[in-house]
Amino acid sequence: MKHLIAMSLILLGLAAPAARAALNVLSCEPEWAALAQELGGDLVEVSSATTALQDPHHIEARPSLLARARRADLLICTGAELETGWLPLLQREAGNARIQPGQPGYFEAARFARIIERPTALNRAQGDVHAAGNPHLHLDPRNIARVADGMAKRLADLDPANGARYAQRNADFQGHWAAAMARWEQQGARLRGAPVVVHHRNLSYLVDWLGLAVIGELEPKPGMEPTAGHLAELLETLKATPARMVLRAAYESPKASAWLASRANIPAMELPYTVGGSPGAKDLLGLFDDTLNRLLQAAP
């Protein structure tokens, strides 16, 4: 009889509710949602404002996103001006004091990472250049490890009762992440010096980490769409200085890279860029596993 009563309560939704996560986390990009989930486990409820198929520079703060921002205990973003086109509006309209700049509930990954391509001077003629340096920092796995340390401490600050659990999960993560990095760097050693063309500078950290050599960019200037004239000039450059492949992120149009690759007779390679950008990039480990596999297939 007790069993029947318990089953009835469950079916009616009257049984004791499931344990609630200690922290409600909203991330600006999928890679930080994946990292927060790694570090928080069942202590956090995580969602991302963007997907791998969206340009993180530009999204619309829809009502459903505003609702998630209002409930968030912690907002995790890249910073370094990546989200300046939409994040200030989201924070203002959400009206959630916990996630405003300067508050413990607002976390910027860039503050814990090594930033490259910091401009020494700014000029509008340079295109869409970020004054704080290149913000696409997650494609260097060493930055992921650095950000993980900072994020674990922030989670513990916001939820001190579970501080030891966040610290232990970070220690576990750092251990298997270091082993994975050693494996990736061994696999990627033969890519060092490989000449490539990139669509945008969102792959600069990957290029820097693996030691690839960028011969040219599809964009005439950062943030500008590829033009026919620029692509024709780039094709002439490749006749004198051949590249091994043309690289772009999953959220970018394949049109320009396909045009150049077909005429230069080299592969056009789509990279997942972040978690969710390919079937194999289901988490952070999968993101780098799949990225390395694709690069190695294109440059045997």
CSV table of N, CA and C in Angstrom, one decimal, residues 199 218-220 224-231 256-257:
chain,number,residue,atom,x,y,z
A,199,HIS,N,39.1,32.7,-42.1
A,199,HIS,CA,38.0,33.6,-42.4
A,199,HIS,C,38.1,34.9,-41.6
A,218,LEU,N,40.2,35.9,-45.1
A,218,LEU,CA,39.1,36.1,-46.1
A,218,LEU,C,38.5,37.5,-46.0
A,219,GLU,N,38.4,38.0,-44.7
A,219,GLU,CA,37.9,39.4,-44.5
A,219,GLU,C,39.0,40.4,-44.9
A,220,PRO,N,38.6,41.4,-45.7
A,220,PRO,CA,39.6,42.5,-46.0
A,220,PRO,C,40.1,43.2,-44.8
A,224,MET,N,34.7,42.8,-41.6
A,224,MET,CA,34.1,43.1,-42.9
A,224,MET,C,33.9,41.9,-43.7
A,225,GLU,N,32.8,41.8,-44.4
A,225,GLU,CA,32.5,40.6,-45.2
A,225,GLU,C,33.5,40.5,-46.4
A,226,PRO,N,33.9,39.3,-46.7
A,226,PRO,CA,34.8,39.1,-47.9
A,226,PRO,C,34.2,39.7,-49.1
A,227,THR,N,35.1,40.3,-49.9
A,227,THR,CA,34.7,40.9,-51.2
A,227,THR,C,35.3,40.2,-52.3
A,228,ALA,N,34.7,40.3,-53.5
A,228,ALA,CA,35.3,39.6,-54.7
A,228,ALA,C,36.7,40.1,-55.0
A,229,GLY,N,36.9,41.4,-54.9
A,229,GLY,CA,38.2,41.9,-55.2
A,229,GLY,C,39.3,41.4,-54.2
A,230,HIS,N,38.9,41.3,-52.9
A,230,HIS,CA,39.9,40.9,-51.9
A,230,HIS,C,40.2,39.4,-52.1
A,231,LEU,N,39.2,38.6,-52.4
A,231,LEU,CA,39.4,37.2,-52.7
A,231,LEU,C,40.3,36.9,-53.9
A,256,ALA,N,32.6,32.1,-49.1
A,256,ALA,CA,33.9,32.6,-49.5
A,256,ALA,C,35.0,31.6,-49.4
A,257,SER,N,35.0,30.8,-48.4
A,257,SER,CA,36.1,29.8,-48.2
A,257,SER,C,36.0,28.7,-49.3
